[in-house]
CSV table of C-alpha atoms in Angstrom, one decimal:
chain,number,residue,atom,x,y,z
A,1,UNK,CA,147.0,-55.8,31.5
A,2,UNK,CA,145.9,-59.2,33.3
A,3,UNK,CA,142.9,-57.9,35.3
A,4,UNK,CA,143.0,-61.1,37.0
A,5,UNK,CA,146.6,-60.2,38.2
A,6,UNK,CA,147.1,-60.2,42.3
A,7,UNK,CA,148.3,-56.7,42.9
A,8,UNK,CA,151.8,-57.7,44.0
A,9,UNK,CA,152.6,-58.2,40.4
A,10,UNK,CA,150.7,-55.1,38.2
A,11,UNK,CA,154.2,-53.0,37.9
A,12,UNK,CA,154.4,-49.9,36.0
A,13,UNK,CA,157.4,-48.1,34.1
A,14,UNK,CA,159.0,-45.3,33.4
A,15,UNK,CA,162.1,-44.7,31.0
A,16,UNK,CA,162.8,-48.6,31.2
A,17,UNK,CA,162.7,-48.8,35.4
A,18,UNK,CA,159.4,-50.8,37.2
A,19,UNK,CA,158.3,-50.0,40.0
A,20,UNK,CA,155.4,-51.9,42.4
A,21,UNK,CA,154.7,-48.9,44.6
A,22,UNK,CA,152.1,-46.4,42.4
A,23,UNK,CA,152.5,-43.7,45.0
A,24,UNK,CA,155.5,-41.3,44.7
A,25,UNK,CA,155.8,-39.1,48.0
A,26,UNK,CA,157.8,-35.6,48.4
A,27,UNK,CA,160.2,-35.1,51.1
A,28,UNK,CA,159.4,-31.3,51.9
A,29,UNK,CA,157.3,-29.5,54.9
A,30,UNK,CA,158.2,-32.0,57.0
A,31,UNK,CA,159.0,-31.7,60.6
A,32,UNK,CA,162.4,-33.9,60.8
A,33,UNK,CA,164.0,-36.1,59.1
A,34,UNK,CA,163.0,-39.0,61.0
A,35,UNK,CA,158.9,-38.1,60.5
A,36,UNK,CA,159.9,-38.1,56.8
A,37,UNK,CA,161.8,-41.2,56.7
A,38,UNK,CA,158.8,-42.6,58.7
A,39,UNK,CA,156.3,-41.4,56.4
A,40,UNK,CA,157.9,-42.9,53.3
A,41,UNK,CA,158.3,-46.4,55.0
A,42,UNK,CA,154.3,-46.0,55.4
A,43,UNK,CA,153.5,-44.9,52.1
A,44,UNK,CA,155.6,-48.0,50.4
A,45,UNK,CA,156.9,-44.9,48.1
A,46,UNK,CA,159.8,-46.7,45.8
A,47,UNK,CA,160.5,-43.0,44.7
A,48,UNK,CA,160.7,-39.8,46.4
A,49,UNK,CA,160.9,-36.3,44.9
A,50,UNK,CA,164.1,-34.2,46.5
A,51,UNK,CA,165.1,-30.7,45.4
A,52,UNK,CA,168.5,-29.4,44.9
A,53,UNK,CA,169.9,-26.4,46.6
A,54,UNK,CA,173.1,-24.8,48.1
A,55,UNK,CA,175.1,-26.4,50.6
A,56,UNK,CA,175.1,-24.8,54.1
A,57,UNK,CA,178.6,-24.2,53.8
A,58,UNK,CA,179.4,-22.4,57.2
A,59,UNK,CA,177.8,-25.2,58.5
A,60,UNK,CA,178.5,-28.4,56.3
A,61,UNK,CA,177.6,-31.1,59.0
A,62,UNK,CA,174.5,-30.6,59.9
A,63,UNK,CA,171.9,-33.5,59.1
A,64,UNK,CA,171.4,-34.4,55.3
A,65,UNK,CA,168.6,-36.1,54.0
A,66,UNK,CA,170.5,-38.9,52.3
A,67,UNK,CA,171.1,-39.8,55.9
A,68,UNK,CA,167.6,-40.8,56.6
A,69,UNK,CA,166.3,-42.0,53.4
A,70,UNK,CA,168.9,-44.3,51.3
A,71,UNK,CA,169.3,-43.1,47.5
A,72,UNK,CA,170.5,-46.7,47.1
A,73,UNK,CA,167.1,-48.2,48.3
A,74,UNK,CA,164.6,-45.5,47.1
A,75,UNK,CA,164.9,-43.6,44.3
A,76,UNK,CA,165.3,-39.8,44.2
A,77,UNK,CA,163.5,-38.0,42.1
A,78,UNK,CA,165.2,-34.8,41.2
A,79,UNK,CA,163.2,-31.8,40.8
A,80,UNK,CA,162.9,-28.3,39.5
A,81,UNK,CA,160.5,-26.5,42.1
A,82,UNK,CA,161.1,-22.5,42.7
A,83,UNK,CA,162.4,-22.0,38.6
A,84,UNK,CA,160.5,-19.6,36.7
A,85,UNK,CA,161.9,-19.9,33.5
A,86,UNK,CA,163.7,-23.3,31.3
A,87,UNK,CA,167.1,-21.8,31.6
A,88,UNK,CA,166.5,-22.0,35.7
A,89,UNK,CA,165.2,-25.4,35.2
A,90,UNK,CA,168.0,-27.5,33.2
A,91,UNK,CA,170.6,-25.8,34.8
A,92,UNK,CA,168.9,-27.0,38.0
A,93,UNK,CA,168.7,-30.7,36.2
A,94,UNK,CA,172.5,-30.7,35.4
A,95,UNK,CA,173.3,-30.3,38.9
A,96,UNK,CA,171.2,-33.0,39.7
A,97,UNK,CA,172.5,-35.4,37.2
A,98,UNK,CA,175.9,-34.5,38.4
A,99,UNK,CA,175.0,-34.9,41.9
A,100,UNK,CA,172.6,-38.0,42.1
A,101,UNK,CA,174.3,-40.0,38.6
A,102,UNK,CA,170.5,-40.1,37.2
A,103,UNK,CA,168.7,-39.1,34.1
A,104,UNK,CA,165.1,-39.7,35.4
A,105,UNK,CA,164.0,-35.8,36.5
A,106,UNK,CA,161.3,-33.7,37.3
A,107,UNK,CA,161.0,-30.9,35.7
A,108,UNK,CA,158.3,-28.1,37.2
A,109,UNK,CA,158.3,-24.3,35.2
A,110,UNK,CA,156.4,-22.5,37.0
A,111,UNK,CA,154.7,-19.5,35.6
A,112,UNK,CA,153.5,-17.7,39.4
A,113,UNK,CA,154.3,-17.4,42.6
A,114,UNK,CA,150.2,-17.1,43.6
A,115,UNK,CA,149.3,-20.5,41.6
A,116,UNK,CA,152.5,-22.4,41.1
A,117,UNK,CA,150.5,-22.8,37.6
A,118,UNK,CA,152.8,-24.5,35.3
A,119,UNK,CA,154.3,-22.3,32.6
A,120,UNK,CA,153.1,-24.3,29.3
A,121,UNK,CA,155.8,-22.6,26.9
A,122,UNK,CA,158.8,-22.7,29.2
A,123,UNK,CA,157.8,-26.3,30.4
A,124,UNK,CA,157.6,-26.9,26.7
A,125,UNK,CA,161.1,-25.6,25.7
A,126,UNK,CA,162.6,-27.5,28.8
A,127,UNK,CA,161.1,-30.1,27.8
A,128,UNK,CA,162.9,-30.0,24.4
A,129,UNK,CA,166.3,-29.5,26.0
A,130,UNK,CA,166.4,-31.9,28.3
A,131,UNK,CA,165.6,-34.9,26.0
A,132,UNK,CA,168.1,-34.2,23.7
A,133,UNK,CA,170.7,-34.1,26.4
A,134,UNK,CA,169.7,-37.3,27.4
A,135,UNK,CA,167.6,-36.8,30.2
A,136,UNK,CA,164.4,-38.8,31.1
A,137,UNK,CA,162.2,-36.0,32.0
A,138,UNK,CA,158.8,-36.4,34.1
A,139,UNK,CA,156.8,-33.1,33.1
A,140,UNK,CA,154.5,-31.5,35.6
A,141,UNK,CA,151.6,-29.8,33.7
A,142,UNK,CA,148.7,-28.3,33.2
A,143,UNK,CA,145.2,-30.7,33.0
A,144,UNK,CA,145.0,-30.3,29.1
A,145,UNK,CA,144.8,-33.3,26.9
A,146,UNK,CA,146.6,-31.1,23.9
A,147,UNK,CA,149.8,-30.1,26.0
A,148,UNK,CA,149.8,-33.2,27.4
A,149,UNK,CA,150.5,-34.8,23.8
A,150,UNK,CA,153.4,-31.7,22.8
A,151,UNK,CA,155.3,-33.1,26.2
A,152,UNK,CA,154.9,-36.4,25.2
A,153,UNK,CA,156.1,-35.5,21.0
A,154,UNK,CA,158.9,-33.4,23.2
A,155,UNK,CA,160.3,-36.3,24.9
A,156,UNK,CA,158.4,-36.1,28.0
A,157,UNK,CA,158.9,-40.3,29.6
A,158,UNK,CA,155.9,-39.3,32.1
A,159,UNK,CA,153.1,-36.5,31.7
A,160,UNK,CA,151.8,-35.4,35.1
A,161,UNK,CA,149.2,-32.8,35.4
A,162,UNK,CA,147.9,-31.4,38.0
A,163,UNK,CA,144.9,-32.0,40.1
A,164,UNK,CA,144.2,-28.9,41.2
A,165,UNK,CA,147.3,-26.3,42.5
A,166,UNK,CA,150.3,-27.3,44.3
A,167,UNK,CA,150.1,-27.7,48.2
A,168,UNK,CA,146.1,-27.1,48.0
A,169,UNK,CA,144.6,-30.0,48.8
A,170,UNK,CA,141.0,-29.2,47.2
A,171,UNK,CA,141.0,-32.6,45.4
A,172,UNK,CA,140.9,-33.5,41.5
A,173,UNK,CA,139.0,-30.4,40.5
A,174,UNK,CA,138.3,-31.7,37.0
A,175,UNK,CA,138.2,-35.6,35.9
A,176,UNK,CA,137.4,-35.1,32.5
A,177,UNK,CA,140.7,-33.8,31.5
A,178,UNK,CA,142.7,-35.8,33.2
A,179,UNK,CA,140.6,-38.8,32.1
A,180,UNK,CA,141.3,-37.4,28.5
A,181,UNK,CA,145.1,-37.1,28.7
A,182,UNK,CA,145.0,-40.8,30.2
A,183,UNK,CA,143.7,-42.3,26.9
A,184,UNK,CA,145.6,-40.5,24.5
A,185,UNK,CA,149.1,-41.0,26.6
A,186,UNK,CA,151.5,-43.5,25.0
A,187,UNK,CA,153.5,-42.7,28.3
A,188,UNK,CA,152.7,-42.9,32.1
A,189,UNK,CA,150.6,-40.3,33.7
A,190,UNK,CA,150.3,-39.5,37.5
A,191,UNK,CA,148.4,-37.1,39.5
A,192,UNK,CA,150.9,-34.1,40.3
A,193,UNK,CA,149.7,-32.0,43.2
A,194,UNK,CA,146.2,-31.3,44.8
A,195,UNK,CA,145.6,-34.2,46.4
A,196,UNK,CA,144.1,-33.5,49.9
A,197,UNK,CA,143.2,-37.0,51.3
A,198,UNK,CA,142.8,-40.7,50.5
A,199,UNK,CA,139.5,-40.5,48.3
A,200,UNK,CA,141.3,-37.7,46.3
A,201,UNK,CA,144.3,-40.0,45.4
A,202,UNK,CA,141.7,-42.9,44.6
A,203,UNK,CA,139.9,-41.1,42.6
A,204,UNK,CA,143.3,-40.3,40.3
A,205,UNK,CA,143.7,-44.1,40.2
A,206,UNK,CA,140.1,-44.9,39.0
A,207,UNK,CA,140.3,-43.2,36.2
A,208,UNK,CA,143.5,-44.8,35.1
A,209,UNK,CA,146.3,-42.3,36.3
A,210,UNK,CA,149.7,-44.6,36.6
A,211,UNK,CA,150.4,-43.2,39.7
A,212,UNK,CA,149.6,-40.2,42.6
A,213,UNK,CA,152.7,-37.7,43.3
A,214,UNK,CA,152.1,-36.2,46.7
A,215,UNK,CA,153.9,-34.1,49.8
A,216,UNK,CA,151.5,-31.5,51.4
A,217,UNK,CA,148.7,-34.0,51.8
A,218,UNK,CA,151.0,-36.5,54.3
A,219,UNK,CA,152.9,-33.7,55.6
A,220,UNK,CA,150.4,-31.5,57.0
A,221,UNK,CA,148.0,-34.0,58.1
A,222,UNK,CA,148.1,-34.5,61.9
A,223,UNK,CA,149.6,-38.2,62.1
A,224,UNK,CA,151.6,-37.6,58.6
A,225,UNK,CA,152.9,-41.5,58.8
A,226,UNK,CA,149.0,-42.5,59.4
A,227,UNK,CA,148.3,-40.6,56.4
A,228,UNK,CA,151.1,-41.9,54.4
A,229,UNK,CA,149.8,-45.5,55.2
A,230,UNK,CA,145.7,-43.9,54.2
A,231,UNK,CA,147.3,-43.0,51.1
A,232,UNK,CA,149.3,-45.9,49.7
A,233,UNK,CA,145.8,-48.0,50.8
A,234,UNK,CA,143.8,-45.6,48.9
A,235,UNK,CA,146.3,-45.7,45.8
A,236,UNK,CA,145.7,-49.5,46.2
A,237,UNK,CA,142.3,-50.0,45.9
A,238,UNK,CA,142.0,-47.0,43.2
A,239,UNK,CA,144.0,-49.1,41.2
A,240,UNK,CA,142.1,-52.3,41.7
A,241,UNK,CA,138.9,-50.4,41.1
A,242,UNK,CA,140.0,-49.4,37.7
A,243,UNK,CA,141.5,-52.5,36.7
A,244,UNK,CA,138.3,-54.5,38.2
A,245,UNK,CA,136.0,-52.7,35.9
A,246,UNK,CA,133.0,-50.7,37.9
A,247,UNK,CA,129.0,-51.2,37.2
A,248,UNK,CA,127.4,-48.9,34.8
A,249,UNK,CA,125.5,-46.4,36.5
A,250,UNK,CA,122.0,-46.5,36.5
A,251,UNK,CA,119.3,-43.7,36.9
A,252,UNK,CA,117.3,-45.3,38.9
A,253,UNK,CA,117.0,-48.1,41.3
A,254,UNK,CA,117.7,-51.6,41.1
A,255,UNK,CA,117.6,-53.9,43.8
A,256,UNK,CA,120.2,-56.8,44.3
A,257,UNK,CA,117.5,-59.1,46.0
A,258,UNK,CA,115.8,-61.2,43.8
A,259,UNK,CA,112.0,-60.2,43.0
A,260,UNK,CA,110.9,-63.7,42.3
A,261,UNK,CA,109.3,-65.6,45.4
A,262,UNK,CA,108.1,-62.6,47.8
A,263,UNK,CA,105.7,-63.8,49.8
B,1,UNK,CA,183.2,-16.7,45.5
B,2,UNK,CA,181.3,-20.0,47.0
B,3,UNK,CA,177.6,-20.0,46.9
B,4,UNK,CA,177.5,-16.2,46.8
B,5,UNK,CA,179.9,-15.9,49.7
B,6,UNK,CA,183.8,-14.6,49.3
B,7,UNK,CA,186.2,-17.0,50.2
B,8,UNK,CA,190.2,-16.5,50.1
B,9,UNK,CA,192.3,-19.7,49.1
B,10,UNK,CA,195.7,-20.6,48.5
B,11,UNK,CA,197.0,-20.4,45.3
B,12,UNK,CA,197.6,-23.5,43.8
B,13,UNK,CA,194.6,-25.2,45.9
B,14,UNK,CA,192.5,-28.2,43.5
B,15,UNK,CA,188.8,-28.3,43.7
B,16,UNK,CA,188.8,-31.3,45.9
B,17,UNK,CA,191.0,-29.5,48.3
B,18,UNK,CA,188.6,-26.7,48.1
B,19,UNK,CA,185.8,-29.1,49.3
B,20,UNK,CA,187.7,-31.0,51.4
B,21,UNK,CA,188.8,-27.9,53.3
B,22,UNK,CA,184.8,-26.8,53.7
B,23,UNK,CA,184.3,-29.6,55.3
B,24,UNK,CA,182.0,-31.5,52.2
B,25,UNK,CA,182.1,-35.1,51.1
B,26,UNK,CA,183.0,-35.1,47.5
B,27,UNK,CA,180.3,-37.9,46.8
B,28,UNK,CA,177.0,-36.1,48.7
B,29,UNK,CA,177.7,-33.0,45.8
B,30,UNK,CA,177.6,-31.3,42.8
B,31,UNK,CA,179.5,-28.5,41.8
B,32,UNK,CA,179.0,-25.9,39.0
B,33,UNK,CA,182.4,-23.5,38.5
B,34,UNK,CA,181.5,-20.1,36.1
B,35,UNK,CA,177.9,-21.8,34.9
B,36,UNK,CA,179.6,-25.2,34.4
B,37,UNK,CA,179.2,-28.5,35.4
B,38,UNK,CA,182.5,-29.9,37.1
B,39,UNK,CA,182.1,-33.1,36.6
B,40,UNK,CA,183.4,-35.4,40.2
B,41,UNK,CA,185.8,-37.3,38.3
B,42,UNK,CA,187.7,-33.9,37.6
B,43,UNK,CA,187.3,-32.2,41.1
B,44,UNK,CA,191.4,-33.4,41.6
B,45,UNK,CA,192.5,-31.8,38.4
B,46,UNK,CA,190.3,-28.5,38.6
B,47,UNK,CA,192.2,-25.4,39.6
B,48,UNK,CA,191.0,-22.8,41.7
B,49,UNK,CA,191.8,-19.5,40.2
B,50,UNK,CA,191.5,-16.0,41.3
B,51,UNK,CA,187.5,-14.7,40.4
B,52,UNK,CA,186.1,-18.3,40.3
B,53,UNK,CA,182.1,-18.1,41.0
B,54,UNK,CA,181.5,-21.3,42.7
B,55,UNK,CA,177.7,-23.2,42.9
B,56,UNK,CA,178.0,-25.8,45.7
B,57,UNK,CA,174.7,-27.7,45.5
B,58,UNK,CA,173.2,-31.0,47.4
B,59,UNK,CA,169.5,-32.8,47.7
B,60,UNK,CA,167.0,-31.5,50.4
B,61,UNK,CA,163.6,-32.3,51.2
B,62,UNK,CA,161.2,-31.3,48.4
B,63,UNK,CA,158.1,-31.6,46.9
């Protein structure tokens, strides 16, 4: 990585596609269509997460969110929320594939309703399945440096653990973990979930997270495209901050004006 | 059955025309007949026979 890089140019990829933008936003709790498509604009998001359900089909023309934000200029990111078990999940993926043309994927097992905690095993077995069918599969997982690895051994292409649980907001609850699974990952890792507000998504970056996955933290804010701007700003200069290198801390006190000539 | 709904049809009626006539563009979907993927290609070719269990799926907003 050139540190001395302008950020227009520090890319990252995943299963062989780069992408500038380090923030990927989700298209749920929104109020319309139009806030959402207004909100991703803001947030300079090159990839959104969508989730695949039935058709209305006694009422087929109603609005669809392909109308608002363009599959051919940002990508969608499949994904596997409300599936409890592996089965749920790639069958979920298939239809995707068939649906959207695309491999990349994110695959969510959840293991409860009350935590949306990931279920390891199930994520781990999906995992499995999906690579050998072909599928690039972007795991969300739990903040452990050792499952973090199996994904990865399993075919994983991005390993993205949570900050804290899904839709909660309360922030990066523990930056020791997630700093560990960022130095022993071969492939990209982002933040997945808890992210509340701008410092949270900066904090991710500093301690060398690839990217920040968010939805609740734009949606629900008050002026969700004013957060969506706070966040790809704070995703910025997260980034910068790691690649820039901070100061050592310091105990104690050191002052930045020189001690030599005081009168 | 279509989505967990009963729905009569023709005999002799082709996937497509099965979407067609639901009013769905081909291209915005994905369809799963008896827990298998139709692939779009095939939609023209596929059949619609008596006790087919239809999943009709599309993208939505999601996190």
């Amino acid at each position: 990585m050139n540190v001395q890089s302008p950020v227009g140019a520090d890319t990252w990829s995943v299963a062989g596609r780069s992408f500038t933008s380090r923030l990927i936003v989700g298209t749920g709790k929104y109020k319309d269509f139009e806030q959402n498509a207004a909100a991703v604009e803001a947030s300079g998001a090159q990839i959104v997460t969508v989730a695949v359900r039935r058709v209305n089909v006694s009422d087929p023309k109603q609005p669809m969110l392909v109308d608002y934000i363009d599959p051919k200029k940002i990508t969608y990111l499949p994904n596997t929320a409300g599936c409890f078990t592996a089965e749920e999940a790639i069958r979920t993926l298939r239809l995707a594939r068939e649906a959207g043309g695309w491999d990349l994927v994110k695959l969510e097992v959840l293991g409860e309703a009350k935590t949306l905690y990931p279920d390891m095993r199930e994520t781990l077995r999906a995992t499995e399945t999906l690579a050998n069918e072909g599928f690039k599969p972007m795991v969300y997982c739990v903040d452990d440096p050792i499952a973090a690895k199996q994904l990865e051994e399993a075919g994983a292409v991005a390993i993205m653990p949570l900050g804290a649980p899904i839709g909660s907001g309360l922030g990066i609850q523990n930056l020791v973990t997630i700093r560990l699974i960022v130095e022993g990952a071969k492939v990209p890792v982002l933040v997945d979930a808890g992210v509340g507000t701008a410092s949270d998504a900066a904090v991710a970056m500093e301690l060398g997270c690839d990217g920040v996955l968010m939805n609740t933290a734009i949606a629900e804010a008050k002026d969700p495209v004013m957060m969506a701007r706070a966040m790809k700003l704070a995703v910025e200069s997260g980034r910068l901050a790691y690649l820039s290198g901070r100061m050592a801390k310091r105990k104690y006190a050191d002052p930045s004006s020189p001690l030599a000539g005081l009168i | 059955m279509i989505n967990g709904e009963h729905r009569r049809v023709p005999p002799g009626t082709s996937l497509a025309q099965l979407i067609a006539e639901v009013g769905l563009d081909p291209q915005r979907v994905a369809v799963e007949r008896n827990l298998e993927i139709v692939p779009r290609s095939t939609f023209g070719q596929v059949m619609v026979e008596d006790g087919d269990a239809y999943e009709i799926v599309h993208f939505v907003g999601g996190g």
